[in-house]
Amino acid sequence: MTDLRLQPRRKPFKETGSAFDATDMASITVRPGGHFASPGVDVDAGGFSGSKKTMNKGTSGFLKKGTGLGGTVVPAKINTEGPSSPVATKKSPKNPFNAFAPRANPPNTELRRFYERGDLPIQIDHGGVANRLAWKVEIQKLDFHHYLPIFFDGLREVEQPYAFVAEQAVLDMLEAGYMKVLPVIPQLIIPIKTALNTRDKEVIVKVLKILQALVNCDVDRDGGGLIGQALVPYYRQILPVMNIFVNNNENLGDGIDYSQRKRQNLGELISETLEQLEIHGGEDAFINIKYLVPTYQSVVVY
């Protein structure tokens, strides 16, 4: 039987209080997208130079009879309880420091700070079917150099209402103010790179959809499709993470992907994004994409 009782609201971050509290930005010291060094052995300097590290051994530093490992790294387990009792083998834990693991994503975005302070000209319009944003100022009159980077920085938010506000505000601004986006492109690269470096699949999917909307917002309009070409010099910042997840597809065999309409398959979404970048990026787009994503195949026929 389904439990219909009220469940406590999950708080993704301990720094966040109720809806009426402000996030304590000063207590957050974690860098978004940062990673910790994988524990390992000391590097032998002799492998990279002519010097060799030596140390004097004491009387206890030499092997004695019966104390060696027999050429192995892990000492062999000796069964002392007879042949019938199996020896328990300890499984090595999965390495948490892998390329696909999500990284730090602290709630210290500029969007959260401005939204909690009431400095954004928006409010959420709770509709009957879906929510939308009610803008207090005409979007064409906004300073895109100020507001658009703030909303792009909020794309890595995973908590509501910040996640919805950031994504919907970016889409609204790209739709209504496409002619003012091109000069702001250099200011959008660091927020995009930071969001992708979190390696959170939910965040990456959101950023990829925004990138497609960004590239296509001025196509067949007065802008002439120059945004795609303006992104080419910044491929080194935004494509390395795509190269990591480009093969992250759902292996369903002959099954049916019923969630295909939601466009949450990371591998397919990355392929679509790279194709859009190449189509609208000009003649230099393919060689730069190929340099950073070697498995990419061109879709443009010259």
PDB file of C-alpha atoms in Angstrom:
ATOM      1  CA  MET A   1       0.000   0.000   0.000  1.00  0.00           C
ATOM      2  CA  THR A   2       1.305   3.417  -0.893  1.00  0.00           C
ATOM      3  CA  ASP A   3       2.280   5.612   2.026  1.00  0.00           C
ATOM      4  CA  LEU A   4       0.228   8.808   1.645  1.00  0.00           C
ATOM      5  CA  ARG A   5       1.702  10.577   4.638  1.00  0.00           C
ATOM      6  CA  LEU A   6       3.645  13.786   4.141  1.00  0.00           C
ATOM      7  CA  GLN A   7       7.310  13.132   3.571  1.00  0.00           C
ATOM      8  CA  PRO A   8       9.983  15.562   4.738  1.00  0.00           C
ATOM      9  CA  ARG A   9      11.467  17.692   1.975  1.00  0.00           C
ATOM     10  CA  ARG A  10      14.887  16.504   0.935  1.00  0.00           C
ATOM     11  CA  LYS A  11      17.614  19.114   1.203  1.00  0.00           C
ATOM     12  CA  PRO A  12      20.452  18.454  -1.224  1.00  0.00           C
ATOM     13  CA  PHE A  13      22.749  20.828   0.613  1.00  0.00           C
ATOM     14  CA  LYS A  14      23.154  21.293   4.335  1.00  0.00           C
ATOM     15  CA  GLU A  15      23.888  24.991   3.783  1.00  0.00           C
ATOM     16  CA  THR A  16      20.322  25.573   2.600  1.00  0.00           C
ATOM     17  CA  GLY A  17      17.612  26.317   5.129  1.00  0.00           C
ATOM     18  CA  SER A  18      13.912  26.838   4.547  1.00  0.00           C
ATOM     19  CA  ALA A  19      12.416  28.795   1.682  1.00  0.00           C
ATOM     20  CA  PHE A  20      12.642  31.962   3.789  1.00  0.00           C
ATOM     21  CA  ASP A  21      16.309  31.578   4.723  1.00  0.00           C
ATOM     22  CA  ALA A  22      19.265  32.723   2.675  1.00  0.00           C
ATOM     23  CA  THR A  23      22.103  30.368   1.804  1.00  0.00           C
ATOM     24  CA  ASP A  24      25.231  30.963   3.843  1.00  0.00           C
ATOM     25  CA  MET A  25      27.650  31.608   1.010  1.00  0.00           C
ATOM     26  CA  ALA A  26      30.544  32.448   3.322  1.00  0.00           C
ATOM     27  CA  SER A  27      30.627  28.935   4.790  1.00  0.00           C
ATOM     28  CA  ILE A  28      31.060  27.254   1.382  1.00  0.00           C
ATOM     29  CA  THR A  29      34.714  26.638   0.594  1.00  0.00           C
ATOM     30  CA  VAL A  30      34.362  23.850  -1.993  1.00  0.00           C
ATOM     31  CA  ARG A  31      35.228  24.746  -5.574  1.00  0.00           C
ATOM     32  CA  PRO A  32      32.515  23.713  -8.050  1.00  0.00           C
ATOM     33  CA  GLY A  33      33.747  20.976 -10.344  1.00  0.00           C
ATOM     34  CA  GLY A  34      36.853  20.474  -8.227  1.00  0.00           C
ATOM     35  CA  HIS A  35      38.328  17.044  -7.645  1.00  0.00           C
ATOM     36  CA  PHE A  36      40.606  15.419  -5.127  1.00  0.00           C
ATOM     37  CA  ALA A  37      43.823  13.667  -6.048  1.00  0.00           C
ATOM     38  CA  SER A  38      43.555   9.900  -6.272  1.00  0.00           C
ATOM     39  CA  PRO A  39      45.523   8.157  -3.523  1.00  0.00           C
ATOM     40  CA  GLY A  40      48.480   6.296  -4.924  1.00  0.00           C
ATOM     41  CA  VAL A  41      52.103   5.400  -4.456  1.00  0.00           C
ATOM     42  CA  ASP A  42      54.956   7.860  -4.427  1.00  0.00           C
ATOM     43  CA  VAL A  43      56.421   8.699  -7.819  1.00  0.00           C
ATOM     44  CA  ASP A  44      59.895   7.335  -8.436  1.00  0.00           C
ATOM     45  CA  ALA A  45      62.014  10.274  -9.542  1.00  0.00           C
ATOM     46  CA  GLY A  46      64.515   7.905 -11.175  1.00  0.00           C
ATOM     47  CA  GLY A  47      62.031   7.184 -13.952  1.00  0.00           C
ATOM     48  CA  PHE A  48      62.175  10.785 -15.181  1.00  0.00           C
ATOM     49  CA  SER A  49      65.772  11.806 -14.440  1.00  0.00           C
ATOM     50  CA  GLY A  50      69.223  10.426 -13.813  1.00  0.00           C
ATOM     51  CA  SER A  51      68.918  10.773 -10.054  1.00  0.00           C
ATOM     52  CA  LYS A  52      67.912   7.877  -7.882  1.00  0.00           C
ATOM     53  CA  LYS A  53      66.363   8.046  -4.461  1.00  0.00           C
ATOM     54  CA  THR A  54      68.238   5.954  -1.903  1.00  0.00           C
ATOM     55  CA  MET A  55      67.927   5.512   1.813  1.00  0.00           C
ATOM     56  CA  ASN A  56      69.892   3.796   4.472  1.00  0.00           C
ATOM     57  CA  LYS A  57      68.207   0.707   5.864  1.00  0.00           C
ATOM     58  CA  GLY A  58      68.497  -0.341   9.451  1.00  0.00           C
ATOM     59  CA  THR A  59      68.736  -3.887  10.707  1.00  0.00           C
ATOM     60  CA  SER A  60      64.947  -4.218  10.593  1.00  0.00           C
ATOM     61  CA  GLY A  61      64.695  -3.008   7.001  1.00  0.00           C
ATOM     62  CA  PHE A  62      65.846  -6.274   5.414  1.00  0.00           C
ATOM     63  CA  LEU A  63      63.716  -9.311   4.636  1.00  0.00           C
ATOM     64  CA  LYS A  64      63.970 -12.301   6.899  1.00  0.00           C
ATOM     65  CA  LYS A  65      63.095 -15.891   6.305  1.00  0.00           C
ATOM     66  CA  GLY A  66      59.300 -16.373   6.093  1.00  0.00           C
ATOM     67  CA  THR A  67      58.455 -12.661   5.890  1.00  0.00           C
ATOM     68  CA  GLY A  68      58.509 -12.077   2.119  1.00  0.00           C
ATOM     69  CA  LEU A  69      55.523 -11.850  -0.207  1.00  0.00           C
ATOM     70  CA  GLY A  70      56.849 -14.375  -2.737  1.00  0.00           C
ATOM     71  CA  GLY A  71      56.914 -11.854  -5.582  1.00  0.00           C
ATOM     72  CA  THR A  72      53.276 -10.811  -5.067  1.00  0.00           C
ATOM     73  CA  VAL A  73      51.838  -7.508  -3.879  1.00  0.00           C
ATOM     74  CA  VAL A  74      49.247  -8.891  -1.466  1.00  0.00           C
ATOM     75  CA  PRO A  75      50.268 -11.654   0.980  1.00  0.00           C
ATOM     76  CA  ALA A  76      48.601 -15.012   0.339  1.00  0.00           C
ATOM     77  CA  LYS A  77      45.802 -16.009   2.695  1.00  0.00           C
ATOM     78  CA  ILE A  78      46.575 -19.160   4.646  1.00  0.00           C
ATOM     79  CA  ASN A  79      43.659 -21.411   5.553  1.00  0.00           C
ATOM     80  CA  THR A  80      44.257 -22.595   9.098  1.00  0.00           C
ATOM     81  CA  GLU A  81      40.850 -24.142   9.703  1.00  0.00           C
ATOM     82  CA  GLY A  82      41.177 -27.157   7.377  1.00  0.00           C
ATOM     83  CA  PRO A  83      40.377 -27.806   3.750  1.00  0.00           C
ATOM     84  CA  SER A  84      36.593 -27.712   4.217  1.00  0.00           C
ATOM     85  CA  SER A  85      36.328 -24.098   5.365  1.00  0.00           C
ATOM     86  CA  PRO A  86      36.535 -21.595   2.505  1.00  0.00           C
ATOM     87  CA  VAL A  87      38.858 -18.647   2.808  1.00  0.00           C
ATOM     88  CA  ALA A  88      36.972 -15.340   2.827  1.00  0.00           C
ATOM     89  CA  THR A  89      38.236 -13.131   0.028  1.00  0.00           C
ATOM     90  CA  LYS A  90      37.804  -9.413   0.514  1.00  0.00           C
ATOM     91  CA  LYS A  91      36.579  -7.592  -2.571  1.00  0.00           C
ATOM     92  CA  SER A  92      38.397  -4.426  -3.388  1.00  0.00           C
ATOM     93  CA  PRO A  93      36.087  -1.395  -3.194  1.00  0.00           C
ATOM     94  CA  LYS A  94      35.229   0.423  -6.384  1.00  0.00           C
ATOM     95  CA  ASN A  95      37.544   3.323  -7.045  1.00  0.00           C
ATOM     96  CA  PRO A  96      35.503   6.470  -6.301  1.00  0.00           C
ATOM     97  CA  PHE A  97      37.948   8.671  -8.210  1.00  0.00           C
ATOM     98  CA  ASN A  98      36.843   7.775 -11.719  1.00  0.00           C
ATOM     99  CA  ALA A  99      36.154  10.023 -14.672  1.00  0.00           C
ATOM    100  CA  PHE A 100      32.382   9.489 -14.585  1.00  0.00           C
ATOM    101  CA  ALA A 101      31.849  10.242 -10.894  1.00  0.00           C
ATOM    102  CA  PRO A 102      29.978  13.469 -10.056  1.00  0.00           C
ATOM    103  CA  ARG A 103      32.153  16.192  -8.595  1.00  0.00           C
ATOM    104  CA  ALA A 104      31.531  18.955  -6.112  1.00  0.00           C
ATOM    105  CA  ASN A 105      28.582  21.219  -6.884  1.00  0.00           C
ATOM    106  CA  PRO A 106      28.203  23.632  -3.960  1.00  0.00           C
ATOM    107  CA  PRO A 107      25.140  25.927  -3.822  1.00  0.00           C
ATOM    108  CA  ASN A 108      27.070  29.166  -4.240  1.00  0.00           C
ATOM    109  CA  THR A 109      25.920  30.284  -7.680  1.00  0.00           C
ATOM    110  CA  GLU A 110      25.444  33.922  -8.570  1.00  0.00           C
ATOM    111  CA  LEU A 111      21.826  33.149  -9.445  1.00  0.00           C
ATOM    112  CA  ARG A 112      21.082  31.923  -5.924  1.00  0.00           C
ATOM    113  CA  ARG A 113      22.673  35.005  -4.386  1.00  0.00           C
ATOM    114  CA  PHE A 114      20.769  37.439  -6.613  1.00  0.00           C
ATOM    115  CA  TYR A 115      17.472  35.534  -6.361  1.00  0.00           C
ATOM    116  CA  GLU A 116      17.531  35.375  -2.563  1.00  0.00           C
ATOM    117  CA  ARG A 117      18.364  39.071  -2.450  1.00  0.00           C
ATOM    118  CA  GLY A 118      15.443  39.939  -4.749  1.00  0.00           C
ATOM    119  CA  ASP A 119      17.612  41.572  -7.418  1.00  0.00           C
ATOM    120  CA  LEU A 120      16.223  39.711 -10.443  1.00  0.00           C
ATOM    121  CA  PRO A 121      13.309  41.196 -12.447  1.00  0.00           C
ATOM    122  CA  ILE A 122      11.356  37.928 -12.465  1.00  0.00           C
ATOM    123  CA  GLN A 123       8.808  35.990 -10.491  1.00  0.00           C
ATOM    124  CA  ILE A 124       7.449  32.480 -10.939  1.00  0.00           C
ATOM    125  CA  ASP A 125       3.985  32.267 -12.469  1.00  0.00           C
ATOM    126  CA  HIS A 126       2.473  29.041 -11.136  1.00  0.00           C
ATOM    127  CA  GLY A 127       0.195  27.976 -13.966  1.00  0.00           C
ATOM    128  CA  GLY A 128      -2.274  25.118 -14.089  1.00  0.00           C
ATOM    129  CA  VAL A 129      -0.260  22.978 -16.515  1.00  0.00           C
ATOM    130  CA  ALA A 130       3.308  24.217 -16.185  1.00  0.00           C
ATOM    131  CA  ASN A 131       5.151  27.006 -14.454  1.00  0.00           C
ATOM    132  CA  ARG A 132       6.643  29.924 -16.315  1.00  0.00           C
ATOM    133  CA  LEU A 133       8.453  33.159 -15.549  1.00  0.00           C
ATOM    134  CA  ALA A 134       6.718  36.510 -15.356  1.00  0.00           C
ATOM    135  CA  TRP A 135       9.196  39.213 -16.329  1.00  0.00           C
ATOM    136  CA  LYS A 136       8.789  42.587 -14.665  1.00  0.00           C
ATOM    137  CA  VAL A 137      10.772  44.288 -17.447  1.00  0.00           C
ATOM    138  CA  GLU A 138      10.734  43.709 -21.193  1.00  0.00           C
ATOM    139  CA  ILE A 139      13.486  41.234 -22.014  1.00  0.00           C
ATOM    140  CA  GLN A 140      14.784  43.359 -24.909  1.00  0.00           C
ATOM    141  CA  LYS A 141      15.459  46.227 -22.475  1.00  0.00           C
ATOM    142  CA  LEU A 142      17.598  44.126 -20.102  1.00  0.00           C
ATOM    143  CA  ASP A 143      21.370  44.425 -19.844  1.00  0.00           C
ATOM    144  CA  PHE A 144      22.393  41.042 -21.257  1.00  0.00           C
ATOM    145  CA  HIS A 145      26.006  41.537 -20.156  1.00  0.00           C
ATOM    146  CA  HIS A 146      24.755  41.580 -16.573  1.00  0.00           C
ATOM    147  CA  TYR A 147      21.822  39.163 -16.409  1.00  0.00           C
ATOM    148  CA  LEU A 148      22.621  36.415 -18.945  1.00  0.00           C
ATOM    149  CA  PRO A 149      25.882  35.254 -17.238  1.00  0.00           C
ATOM    150  CA  ILE A 150      24.011  35.153 -13.902  1.00  0.00           C
ATOM    151  CA  PHE A 151      21.347  32.830 -15.304  1.00  0.00           C
ATOM    152  CA  PHE A 152      23.969  30.686 -17.062  1.00  0.00           C
ATOM    153  CA  ASP A 153      25.824  30.328 -13.758  1.00  0.00           C
ATOM    154  CA  GLY A 154      22.628  28.957 -12.235  1.00  0.00           C
ATOM    155  CA  LEU A 155      22.407  26.100 -14.742  1.00  0.00           C
ATOM    156  CA  ARG A 156      24.345  23.867 -12.344  1.00  0.00           C
ATOM    157  CA  GLU A 157      21.702  24.272  -9.657  1.00  0.00           C
ATOM    158  CA  VAL A 158      19.786  21.078  -8.805  1.00  0.00           C
ATOM    159  CA  GLU A 159      17.477  22.516  -6.149  1.00  0.00           C
ATOM    160  CA  GLN A 160      14.165  24.202  -6.825  1.00  0.00           C
ATOM    161  CA  PRO A 161      13.222  26.924  -7.532  1.00  0.00           C
ATOM    162  CA  TYR A 162      16.733  27.917  -8.602  1.00  0.00           C
ATOM    163  CA  ALA A 163      17.082  25.180 -11.241  1.00  0.00           C
ATOM    164  CA  PHE A 164      13.784  26.096 -12.904  1.00  0.00           C
ATOM    165  CA  VAL A 165      14.455  29.846 -12.754  1.00  0.00           C
ATOM    166  CA  ALA A 166      17.891  29.514 -14.367  1.00  0.00           C
ATOM    167  CA  GLU A 167      16.833  27.223 -17.217  1.00  0.00           C
ATOM    168  CA  GLN A 168      13.608  29.044 -18.073  1.00  0.00           C
ATOM    169  CA  ALA A 169      15.201  32.497 -17.846  1.00  0.00           C
ATOM    170  CA  VAL A 170      17.968  31.492 -20.254  1.00  0.00           C
ATOM    171  CA  LEU A 171      15.466  30.081 -22.737  1.00  0.00           C
ATOM    172  CA  ASP A 172      13.291  33.204 -22.512  1.00  0.00           C
ATOM    173  CA  MET A 173      16.246  35.527 -23.052  1.00  0.00           C
ATOM    174  CA  LEU A 174      17.553  33.517 -26.011  1.00  0.00           C
ATOM    175  CA  GLU A 175      14.108  33.566 -27.601  1.00  0.00           C
ATOM    176  CA  ALA A 176      13.230  37.232 -27.096  1.00  0.00           C
ATOM    177  CA  GLY A 177      16.682  38.847 -27.163  1.00  0.00           C
ATOM    178  CA  TYR A 178      18.651  36.748 -29.643  1.00  0.00           C
ATOM    179  CA  MET A 179      20.097  39.862 -31.258  1.00  0.00           C
ATOM    180  CA  LYS A 180      21.893  40.830 -28.013  1.00  0.00           C
ATOM    181  CA  VAL A 181      23.462  37.421 -27.234  1.00  0.00           C
ATOM    182  CA  LEU A 182      26.509  37.464 -29.544  1.00  0.00           C
ATOM    183  CA  PRO A 183      28.554  40.099 -27.624  1.00  0.00           C
ATOM    184  CA  VAL A 184      27.982  38.226 -24.358  1.00  0.00           C
ATOM    185  CA  ILE A 185      29.410  34.868 -25.566  1.00  0.00           C
ATOM    186  CA  PRO A 186      32.851  35.295 -23.856  1.00  0.00           C
ATOM    187  CA  GLN A 187      31.132  35.822 -20.495  1.00  0.00           C
ATOM    188  CA  LEU A 188      29.135  32.595 -20.843  1.00  0.00           C
ATOM    189  CA  ILE A 189      32.069  30.217 -21.294  1.00  0.00           C
ATOM    190  CA  ILE A 190      33.175  29.945 -17.658  1.00  0.00           C
ATOM    191  CA  PRO A 191      29.638  29.247 -16.332  1.00  0.00           C
ATOM    192  CA  ILE A 192      29.156  26.586 -19.033  1.00  0.00           C
ATOM    193  CA  LYS A 193      32.536  25.028 -18.276  1.00  0.00           C
ATOM    194  CA  THR A 194      31.871  25.018 -14.527  1.00  0.00           C
ATOM    195  CA  ALA A 195      28.481  23.354 -14.980  1.00  0.00           C
ATOM    196  CA  LEU A 196      29.917  20.654 -17.230  1.00  0.00           C
ATOM    197  CA  ASN A 197      32.822  20.013 -14.846  1.00  0.00           C
ATOM    198  CA  THR A 198      30.413  18.964 -12.104  1.00  0.00           C
ATOM    199  CA  ARG A 199      29.891  15.801 -14.207  1.00  0.00           C
ATOM    200  CA  ASP A 200      26.396  15.504 -12.785  1.00  0.00           C
ATOM    201  CA  LYS A 201      24.309  13.882 -15.525  1.00  0.00           C
ATOM    202  CA  GLU A 202      21.236  15.955 -14.660  1.00  0.00           C
ATOM    203  CA  VAL A 203      23.256  19.157 -15.001  1.00  0.00           C
ATOM    204  CA  ILE A 204      25.052  18.040 -18.174  1.00  0.00           C
ATOM    205  CA  VAL A 205      21.763  17.173 -19.905  1.00  0.00           C
ATOM    206  CA  LYS A 206      20.406  20.613 -19.036  1.00  0.00           C
ATOM    207  CA  VAL A 207      23.532  22.410 -20.289  1.00  0.00           C
ATOM    208  CA  LEU A 208      23.565  20.456 -23.563  1.00  0.00           C
ATOM    209  CA  LYS A 209      19.971  21.447 -24.321  1.00  0.00           C
ATOM    210  CA  ILE A 210      20.833  25.077 -23.549  1.00  0.00           C
ATOM    211  CA  LEU A 211      23.880  24.894 -25.843  1.00  0.00           C
ATOM    212  CA  GLN A 212      21.681  23.688 -28.697  1.00  0.00           C
ATOM    213  CA  ALA A 213      19.243  26.527 -28.061  1.00  0.00           C
ATOM    214  CA  LEU A 214      22.152  28.993 -27.881  1.00  0.00           C
ATOM    215  CA  VAL A 215      23.602  27.929 -31.227  1.00  0.00           C
ATOM    216  CA  ASN A 216      20.225  27.979 -32.983  1.00  0.00           C
ATOM    217  CA  CYS A 217      18.738  31.129 -31.443  1.00  0.00           C
ATOM    218  CA  ASP A 218      19.959  33.495 -34.188  1.00  0.00           C
ATOM    219  CA  VAL A 219      19.733  31.110 -37.150  1.00  0.00           C
ATOM    220  CA  ASP A 220      17.463  32.338 -39.985  1.00  0.00           C
ATOM    221  CA  ARG A 221      17.117  35.665 -38.194  1.00  0.00           C
ATOM    222  CA  ASP A 222      18.823  39.024 -38.260  1.00  0.00           C
ATOM    223  CA  GLY A 223      21.860  37.618 -36.463  1.00  0.00           C
ATOM    224  CA  GLY A 224      22.865  35.469 -39.424  1.00  0.00           C
ATOM    225  CA  GLY A 225      23.875  32.465 -37.302  1.00  0.00           C
ATOM    226  CA  LEU A 226      27.116  33.928 -35.956  1.00  0.00           C
ATOM    227  CA  ILE A 227      26.811  32.530 -32.422  1.00  0.00           C
ATOM    228  CA  GLY A 228      27.884  29.058 -33.555  1.00  0.00           C
ATOM    229  CA  GLN A 229      31.020  30.524 -35.129  1.00  0.00           C
ATOM    230  CA  ALA A 230      31.742  32.609 -32.032  1.00  0.00           C
ATOM    231  CA  LEU A 231      31.851  29.428 -29.917  1.00  0.00           C
ATOM    232  CA  VAL A 232      34.611  27.768 -31.980  1.00  0.00           C
ATOM    233  CA  PRO A 233      37.551  29.394 -30.113  1.00  0.00           C
ATOM    234  CA  TYR A 234      36.104  28.109 -26.818  1.00  0.00           C
ATOM    235  CA  TYR A 235      35.778  24.421 -27.751  1.00  0.00           C
ATOM    236  CA  ARG A 236      38.783  23.617 -25.552  1.00  0.00           C
ATOM    237  CA  GLN A 237      36.757  24.684 -22.512  1.00  0.00           C
ATOM    238  CA  ILE A 238      33.418  23.023 -23.239  1.00  0.00           C
ATOM    239  CA  LEU A 239      34.189  19.852 -25.240  1.00  0.00           C
ATOM    240  CA  PRO A 240      36.521  17.768 -22.990  1.00  0.00           C
ATOM    241  CA  VAL A 241      33.674  16.661 -20.719  1.00  0.00           C
ATOM    242  CA  MET A 242      31.598  15.729 -23.770  1.00  0.00           C
ATOM    243  CA  ASN A 243      34.453  13.496 -24.913  1.00  0.00           C
ATOM    244  CA  ILE A 244      34.226  11.618 -21.602  1.00  0.00           C
ATOM    245  CA  PHE A 245      30.481  10.927 -21.826  1.00  0.00           C
ATOM    246  CA  VAL A 246      30.100  10.653 -25.622  1.00  0.00           C
ATOM    247  CA  ASN A 247      29.662   6.852 -25.448  1.00  0.00           C
ATOM    248  CA  ASN A 248      27.331   6.919 -22.451  1.00  0.00           C
ATOM    249  CA  ASN A 249      24.329   5.352 -24.179  1.00  0.00           C
ATOM    250  CA  GLU A 250      21.539   3.110 -22.916  1.00  0.00           C
ATOM    251  CA  ASN A 251      22.120  -0.470 -24.061  1.00  0.00           C
ATOM    252  CA  LEU A 252      18.536  -1.711 -24.330  1.00  0.00           C
ATOM    253  CA  GLY A 253      19.005  -4.360 -26.988  1.00  0.00           C
ATOM    254  CA  ASP A 254      15.649  -4.749 -28.728  1.00  0.00           C
ATOM    255  CA  GLY A 255      13.825  -2.913 -25.936  1.00  0.00           C
ATOM    256  CA  ILE A 256      11.941   0.348 -26.233  1.00  0.00           C
ATOM    257  CA  ASP A 257      13.156   3.557 -24.657  1.00  0.00           C
ATOM    258  CA  TYR A 258       9.895   5.020 -23.385  1.00  0.00           C
ATOM    259  CA  SER A 259      11.658   8.103 -22.021  1.00  0.00           C
ATOM    260  CA  GLN A 260      13.085   9.062 -25.411  1.00  0.00           C
ATOM    261  CA  ARG A 261      10.824  12.103 -25.646  1.00  0.00           C
ATOM    262  CA  LYS A 262      12.462  13.520 -22.500  1.00  0.00           C
ATOM    263  CA  ARG A 263      15.845  13.559 -24.281  1.00  0.00           C
ATOM    264  CA  GLN A 264      17.856  12.428 -21.296  1.00  0.00           C
ATOM    265  CA  ASN A 265      20.126   9.913 -23.046  1.00  0.00           C
ATOM    266  CA  LEU A 266      23.505  11.526 -22.501  1.00  0.00           C
ATOM    267  CA  GLY A 267      25.356   9.937 -25.420  1.00  0.00           C
ATOM    268  CA  GLU A 268      22.711  10.818 -28.004  1.00  0.00           C
ATOM    269  CA  LEU A 269      22.357  14.332 -26.637  1.00  0.00           C
ATOM    270  CA  ILE A 270      26.109  14.919 -26.895  1.00  0.00           C
ATOM    271  CA  SER A 271      26.101  13.669 -30.493  1.00  0.00           C
ATOM    272  CA  GLU A 272      23.225  16.019 -31.352  1.00  0.00           C
ATOM    273  CA  THR A 273      25.025  18.945 -29.716  1.00  0.00           C
ATOM    274  CA  LEU A 274      28.280  18.275 -31.570  1.00  0.00           C
ATOM    275  CA  GLU A 275      26.379  18.062 -34.853  1.00  0.00           C
ATOM    276  CA  GLN A 276      24.722  21.423 -34.203  1.00  0.00           C
ATOM    277  CA  LEU A 277      28.078  22.961 -33.297  1.00  0.00           C
ATOM    278  CA  GLU A 278      29.577  21.706 -36.560  1.00  0.00           C
ATOM    279  CA  ILE A 279      26.635  22.741 -38.748  1.00  0.00           C
ATOM    280  CA  HIS A 280      26.572  26.311 -37.420  1.00  0.00           C
ATOM    281  CA  GLY A 281      30.266  26.659 -36.552  1.00  0.00           C
ATOM    282  CA  GLY A 282      31.644  27.380 -39.996  1.00  0.00           C
ATOM    283  CA  GLU A 283      34.499  25.735 -41.855  1.00  0.00           C
ATOM    284  CA  ASP A 284      36.819  25.521 -38.837  1.00  0.00           C
ATOM    285  CA  ALA A 285      34.318  23.784 -36.572  1.00  0.00           C
ATOM    286  CA  PHE A 286      34.914  20.171 -37.609  1.00  0.00           C
ATOM    287  CA  ILE A 287      38.699  20.147 -37.244  1.00  0.00           C
ATOM    288  CA  ASN A 288      38.423  21.679 -33.771  1.00  0.00           C
ATOM    289  CA  ILE A 289      35.718  19.222 -32.688  1.00  0.00           C
ATOM    290  CA  LYS A 290      37.749  16.307 -34.063  1.00  0.00           C
ATOM    291  CA  TYR A 291      40.791  17.468 -32.105  1.00  0.00           C
ATOM    292  CA  LEU A 292      38.911  17.259 -28.791  1.00  0.00           C
ATOM    293  CA  VAL A 293      36.431  14.442 -29.571  1.00  0.00           C
ATOM    294  CA  PRO A 294      38.409  12.021 -31.801  1.00  0.00           C
ATOM    295  CA  THR A 295      35.480   9.636 -32.331  1.00  0.00           C
ATOM    296  CA  TYR A 296      33.245  12.322 -33.856  1.00  0.00           C
ATOM    297  CA  GLN A 297      32.287  11.896 -37.513  1.00  0.00           C
ATOM    298  CA  SER A 298      31.314  14.841 -39.696  1.00  0.00           C
ATOM    299  CA  VAL A 299      27.679  15.286 -40.742  1.00  0.00           C
ATOM    300  CA  VAL A 300      28.286  18.218 -43.098  1.00  0.00           C
ATOM    301  CA  VAL A 301      28.589  17.479 -46.817  1.00  0.00           C
ATOM    302  CA  TYR A 302      30.825  19.980 -48.591  1.00  0.00           C
TER     303      TYR A 302
END
